[in-house]
Amino acid sequence: MALPLAGIRVLDITQVMAGPFCCMLLADMGADVIKIEPPGTGDSTRHSMGFRLKGSDSPGFLALNRNKRSITLDLKSPADQEVLHALVKTADVLVENGRPGVAARLGMDYETLRPLNPRLVYASISGFGQTGPWSQRPGFDLIAQAVTGVLSSNGFPGMEPAKNSIAVADLGAGLFSAYAILSAVIGRQTSGEGQYIDASLFEAALALSIWETTELWGTGKSPTPIGSANRMSAPYQAVQASDGWFVIGAANQGLWRTFLKVVDREELQEDERFSTNAARVTNRIALIEALAPTFLTRTRAEWIGALLEAGVPAADILDYGEAVTSEQAVAREMVQMVPHPVEGEFRALGFPVKLSATPQEVRLPPPLLGQHGEEIRQELISKGLLGPTDTRSERDEQPVHQV
């Protein structure tokens, strides 16, 4: 059985994280994703990060670009614009992440390309969206976290602002874009026409701030940093055992009462500061101070074992090395070995969702720069969309890889 998006062609004219992540998600579901890159340099992420495996492409690029084919096009060149236009006629989706206005200057904006293919779903991912007073600002994940409140509410009280180390704005924008693209493709089945999608890191970070904005509107006060705690439940945070930290999640009244039995502190239920979840959230600091001496009486393993046996969520705090080798990560195949023409094989995260009838697989390794250019041009020639004189070899554009 074919993968769900088999037969869908996506033109990926993006770099760095949000756009490549979006397009990789579509590729993993079977879409034919053609990554269009600048000649010579390619996606700037190819050259990012301070470490390498065997080849010259960064591990960051390898992580975000599996299951894609690469062609290099100089979008300022009339000849290469002709190739792009031919590709647009065959495409279902185009994703770009230039600053607003750049696509129009290159003659590849939605209004220019729509007449070539009215069914085209065209997604633009930018820092702040295509409209509004901040639309022309450069946007990165850190900037989006700063201006959406994420930075102000992260970390611990009294300390310097702390960025969420996971790129929530970038990855969130990629996820929301994939959701919008698939919605538009489904809607096209009825309307017969594509549409334009305007996504941004700014809106993604705000959209993911559901708890924080709820607290703002419910209390009239902007949320402040609370460390590992939760804004809606308590106790729901990291606590310290005799040999280190672990986390607990007594997130409702039933779990709270069971938790008290496990830790032998049932008298806390009689304290009006802790009798309801709302009261515990309000008095979170006092609650943890009251529980702290109890947690110090046993080890992490002892507390976690006792809590889990009683049905109360609890867990050790793993670093990434421990997380990716945990028995659950192994059972869920969340680390995979990806074959590569230069690297041989490299480790990458596995697929975060599993489909029963059409399981995803690595069909193509992350492409070398321009690796599939001639192949793609020949496909366009065979469809009568490009003349033979328009073909050219990209061999000289390939970067030199040292093995």
XYZ file of C-alpha atoms in Angstrom:
403
model
C 0.000 0.000 0.000
C 1.353 3.419 -0.964
C 2.151 6.017 1.674
C -0.689 8.530 2.261
C 0.948 11.429 0.380
C 2.313 9.393 -2.531
C 1.604 11.327 -5.718
C 1.792 14.719 -3.976
C 4.699 16.861 -5.174
C 6.144 19.524 -2.875
C 8.626 22.215 -3.888
C 10.764 23.014 -0.857
C 12.345 26.470 -1.297
C 13.268 26.827 2.356
C 16.310 26.871 4.575
C 17.351 26.293 8.184
C 14.568 24.750 10.331
C 10.847 25.650 10.101
C 10.452 25.119 6.349
C 12.740 22.092 6.009
C 11.051 20.450 9.017
C 7.598 21.048 7.514
C 8.639 19.590 4.165
C 10.374 16.611 5.770
C 7.156 15.729 7.590
C 5.358 15.713 4.236
C 8.178 13.695 2.663
C 8.024 11.109 5.438
C 4.362 10.561 4.560
C 5.244 9.837 0.945
C 5.284 13.223 -0.807
C 7.840 13.767 -3.575
C 9.715 16.694 -2.043
C 12.071 18.550 -4.368
C 14.454 20.756 -2.419
C 15.378 23.808 -4.518
C 18.685 25.283 -3.355
C 20.998 28.138 -4.407
C 23.910 26.932 -6.557
C 27.243 26.575 -4.808
C 26.068 27.131 -1.247
C 22.723 25.391 -0.960
C 20.655 25.506 2.206
C 22.700 27.564 4.695
C 22.185 24.824 7.294
C 24.535 22.626 5.271
C 27.325 24.815 6.675
C 25.990 25.417 10.208
C 26.899 23.868 13.578
C 30.420 23.521 14.893
C 30.900 19.810 14.307
C 30.762 17.354 11.414
C 30.528 13.635 10.864
C 32.453 12.525 7.762
C 31.161 14.865 5.072
C 30.829 18.619 4.757
C 27.049 18.763 5.339
C 26.201 19.542 8.956
C 24.361 17.032 11.149
C 21.636 19.680 11.436
C 21.050 19.570 7.683
C 21.069 15.772 7.704
C 18.456 15.741 10.477
C 15.959 17.932 8.601
C 16.162 16.788 4.995
C 15.641 13.049 4.600
C 13.337 11.737 1.861
C 13.984 14.745 -0.403
C 15.606 15.279 -3.784
C 17.840 18.299 -4.452
C 18.164 20.547 -7.468
C 20.074 23.825 -7.583
C 18.464 26.823 -9.261
C 19.580 30.433 -9.445
C 16.171 32.061 -9.117
C 17.569 35.330 -10.494
C 18.428 33.561 -13.747
C 15.742 33.541 -16.500
C 16.803 30.027 -17.536
C 16.447 28.652 -14.036
C 13.190 30.540 -13.523
C 11.907 28.625 -16.522
C 12.826 25.379 -14.761
C 11.035 26.570 -11.618
C 7.927 27.435 -13.629
C 7.985 23.990 -15.221
C 8.228 22.431 -11.771
C 5.330 24.565 -10.505
C 3.113 23.158 -13.243
C 3.750 19.668 -11.836
C 3.514 20.576 -8.146
C 0.764 20.368 -5.567
C 2.522 22.410 -2.895
C 5.232 25.065 -2.720
C 6.812 26.136 0.574
C 9.100 29.169 0.887
C 10.495 31.005 3.895
C 11.984 34.224 2.611
C 11.316 37.550 4.282
C 8.041 39.055 2.997
C 8.613 40.634 -0.395
C 11.589 38.500 -1.410
C 9.490 35.956 -3.316
C 7.844 38.748 -5.321
C 11.230 40.246 -6.215
C 12.332 36.834 -7.483
C 9.147 36.410 -9.506
C 8.083 33.338 -7.516
C 5.317 34.786 -5.337
C 1.855 33.235 -5.233
C 0.228 35.791 -7.527
C 2.886 35.156 -10.181
C 2.784 31.363 -9.951
C -0.944 30.853 -9.469
C -1.817 31.331 -13.182
C 0.654 28.551 -14.000
C -1.134 26.158 -11.664
C -4.418 27.243 -10.024
C -4.378 24.078 -7.887
C -1.106 25.067 -6.225
C -1.114 25.277 -2.422
C 1.496 27.917 -1.627
C 2.827 28.288 1.933
C 4.995 31.163 3.154
C 6.727 30.794 6.518
C 8.264 33.966 7.933
C 9.267 35.454 11.246
C 6.185 37.627 11.752
C 3.794 36.946 8.869
C 3.163 38.818 5.648
C 1.304 41.750 7.229
C 1.546 43.954 10.306
C 4.112 46.499 11.492
C 6.711 43.825 12.294
C 6.415 41.906 9.022
C 9.744 43.149 7.671
C 11.707 42.332 10.795
C 14.156 39.439 10.542
C 12.840 36.561 12.579
C 14.504 33.639 14.307
C 13.313 31.270 17.016
C 14.955 33.292 19.806
C 13.343 36.507 18.564
C 9.902 34.874 18.385
C 10.290 33.448 21.892
C 11.263 36.913 23.142
C 8.327 38.863 21.706
C 5.591 36.307 22.397
C 6.135 35.995 26.144
C 7.823 32.583 26.032
C 11.170 33.968 27.195
C 9.579 35.972 30.011
C 7.795 32.947 31.464
C 10.559 30.364 31.111
C 13.281 29.455 33.602
C 13.370 30.221 37.318
C 12.290 33.300 39.284
C 14.937 35.973 39.709
C 17.300 34.536 37.104
C 18.214 35.816 33.660
C 15.666 35.146 30.879
C 15.830 31.524 29.750
C 15.086 30.425 26.207
C 13.260 27.168 25.724
C 16.139 25.052 24.392
C 13.748 23.291 22.009
C 13.024 25.597 19.064
C 9.305 25.841 19.785
C 8.707 28.747 17.387
C 10.594 27.193 14.474
C 9.303 23.661 14.921
C 5.835 24.897 15.821
C 5.685 26.938 12.615
C 6.721 23.860 10.650
C 4.044 21.729 12.295
C 1.289 24.323 11.867
C 2.298 24.797 8.230
C 2.100 21.071 7.536
C -1.344 21.021 9.145
C -2.480 23.976 7.014
C -1.006 22.518 3.823
C -2.779 19.199 4.256
C -6.023 20.991 5.109
C -5.723 23.047 1.915
C -4.946 19.957 -0.176
C -8.040 18.233 1.204
C -10.147 21.349 0.626
C -8.914 21.498 -2.953
C -10.724 18.228 -3.641
C -13.977 20.178 -3.345
C -13.001 23.618 -4.617
C -10.623 22.502 -7.352
C -8.283 25.363 -6.430
C -5.273 25.848 -4.230
C -4.750 28.737 -1.850
C -2.152 30.836 -0.070
C -0.970 30.009 3.469
C 0.648 32.678 5.642
C 2.454 31.144 8.648
C 4.935 32.641 11.082
C 7.220 31.833 13.980
C 5.525 34.621 15.952
C 2.064 33.096 15.675
C 3.342 29.574 16.263
C 4.977 30.542 19.563
C 1.853 32.431 20.639
C -0.433 29.576 19.618
C 1.566 27.160 21.760
C 1.246 29.489 24.772
C -2.238 28.251 25.646
C -1.669 27.763 29.384
C 0.229 31.029 29.742
C -2.341 33.217 27.986
C -5.115 31.488 29.919
C -3.382 32.492 33.151
C -2.973 36.059 31.874
C -6.655 36.478 31.037
C -7.860 34.596 34.083
C -5.801 36.540 36.627
C -4.974 39.778 34.838
C -1.277 39.169 35.447
C 1.377 38.039 32.969
C 2.848 34.646 33.883
C 6.305 34.630 35.440
C 8.933 31.868 35.521
C 8.055 28.858 37.680
C 10.881 26.458 36.841
C 9.631 22.930 36.180
C 6.222 23.521 37.775
C 2.896 23.630 35.969
C 0.524 26.590 35.782
C -2.632 24.497 36.063
C -1.803 21.689 38.507
C 0.193 21.008 41.664
C 2.207 19.099 42.643
C 3.421 18.784 39.059
C 7.161 19.469 38.910
C 10.675 18.314 39.752
C 11.411 17.472 43.385
C 14.583 16.347 45.151
C 15.073 12.869 46.562
C 18.044 11.801 48.682
C 20.151 11.118 45.573
C 18.895 13.684 43.064
C 15.910 15.101 41.245
C 12.860 13.393 39.750
C 9.413 14.558 38.579
C 5.898 13.928 39.826
C 2.538 14.703 38.248
C -0.366 14.540 40.692
C -2.455 16.530 38.236
C -5.965 15.955 39.608
C -7.711 15.450 42.933
C -7.780 11.664 42.675
C -4.052 11.461 41.981
C -3.403 13.961 44.771
C -5.130 11.785 47.352
C -3.297 8.669 46.124
C -0.019 10.599 46.168
C -0.572 11.600 49.810
C -1.046 7.947 50.767
C 2.192 6.933 49.006
C 4.251 9.649 50.705
C 2.397 9.128 54.024
C 1.379 12.772 54.290
C -2.411 12.509 54.320
C -2.638 15.302 56.878
C -1.891 17.782 54.081
C -5.382 17.233 52.705
C -6.750 18.888 55.854
C -4.700 22.033 55.215
C -6.967 24.482 53.382
C -3.964 25.747 51.415
C -3.698 22.333 49.755
C -7.195 20.855 49.876
C -8.055 21.643 46.227
C -6.012 21.865 43.072
C -6.751 25.587 42.762
C -5.485 26.132 46.317
C -2.369 24.040 45.662
C -1.529 26.005 42.530
C -1.898 29.273 44.457
C 0.274 27.930 47.288
C 2.657 25.882 45.153
C 5.837 27.083 46.856
C 4.512 26.382 50.341
C 3.324 22.937 49.187
C 6.734 21.911 47.870
C 8.429 23.286 50.972
C 6.122 21.139 53.096
C 6.885 18.031 51.022
C 10.635 18.580 50.584
C 11.775 16.876 53.827
C 9.675 13.821 52.972
C 11.212 13.382 49.525
C 14.703 13.513 51.027
C 14.017 10.341 53.020
C 14.179 7.996 50.011
C 16.012 7.650 46.709
C 14.633 8.579 43.297
C 14.222 4.939 42.318
C 12.334 4.177 45.527
C 9.942 7.107 45.134
C 9.380 6.519 41.430
C 8.722 2.814 41.965
C 6.243 3.449 44.777
C 4.407 6.210 42.927
C 4.136 4.287 39.664
C 2.902 1.192 41.479
C 0.095 3.327 42.921
C -0.697 4.855 39.530
C 0.757 8.315 40.170
C 2.817 9.676 37.240
C 6.503 9.971 38.144
C 9.780 9.680 36.264
C 13.520 10.048 36.451
C 15.063 13.030 34.662
C 17.055 11.643 31.750
C 19.595 13.489 29.661
C 19.358 13.092 25.882
C 21.931 10.313 25.834
C 19.804 8.360 28.288
C 16.518 9.296 26.617
C 17.393 8.014 23.142
C 18.721 4.724 24.542
C 15.853 4.154 26.985
C 13.889 0.940 26.650
C 10.835 2.934 25.539
C 12.741 4.785 22.806
C 14.142 1.466 21.599
C 10.725 -0.198 21.658
C 9.190 2.709 19.726
C 12.079 2.784 17.205
C 12.804 6.438 17.907
C 16.408 6.156 16.746
C 17.151 4.961 13.246
C 20.254 4.465 11.173
C 20.033 6.439 7.934
C 22.174 5.330 4.970
C 24.077 8.123 3.224
C 26.445 8.202 0.215
C 29.118 10.098 2.179
C 28.440 9.384 5.846
C 27.835 5.670 5.328
C 25.220 5.681 8.069
C 24.252 8.208 10.703
C 21.841 8.190 13.618
C 18.654 10.225 13.393
C 15.401 10.481 15.287
C 12.717 8.088 14.131
C 9.169 8.859 13.048
C 7.127 10.451 15.859
C 3.822 8.889 14.779
C 3.203 5.386 13.486
C 0.802 4.410 10.699
C -0.435 0.832 10.844
C -1.090 0.198 7.144
C 1.572 2.446 5.615
C 4.540 2.690 7.986
C 6.983 5.430 7.065
C 10.508 4.653 5.986
C 13.639 6.436 4.865
C 13.226 6.216 1.112
C 15.959 8.732 0.355
C 18.882 9.947 2.467
C 19.361 13.707 2.872
C 20.475 14.781 -0.611
C 23.843 16.087 -1.655
C 23.633 19.577 -3.083
C 22.076 19.390 -6.559
C 22.245 15.586 -6.497
C 19.005 15.060 -8.425
C 19.145 18.049 -10.759
C 19.642 16.181 -13.986
C 17.103 13.527 -13.008
C 14.464 16.172 -12.279
C 15.173 18.052 -15.516
C 14.784 14.864 -17.510
C 11.400 14.292 -15.847
C 10.306 17.759 -16.963
C 11.545 17.111 -20.503
C 9.625 13.844 -20.647
C 6.459 15.755 -19.723
C 7.086 18.324 -22.447
C 7.498 21.112 -19.904
C 11.166 21.786 -20.633
C 13.128 21.702 -23.824
C 16.287 19.566 -24.151
C 18.352 22.709 -24.591
C 17.418 23.786 -21.070
C 19.209 20.855 -19.445
C 22.597 21.208 -17.837
C 24.825 19.071 -15.646
C 25.107 19.999 -12.003
C 28.219 17.917 -11.433
C 30.392 20.988 -11.004
C 28.001 22.357 -8.388
C 28.405 19.373 -6.110
C 30.476 20.186 -3.032
C 33.579 18.131 -2.406
C 32.982 15.646 0.417
C 35.858 14.119 2.309
C 35.259 10.577 3.479
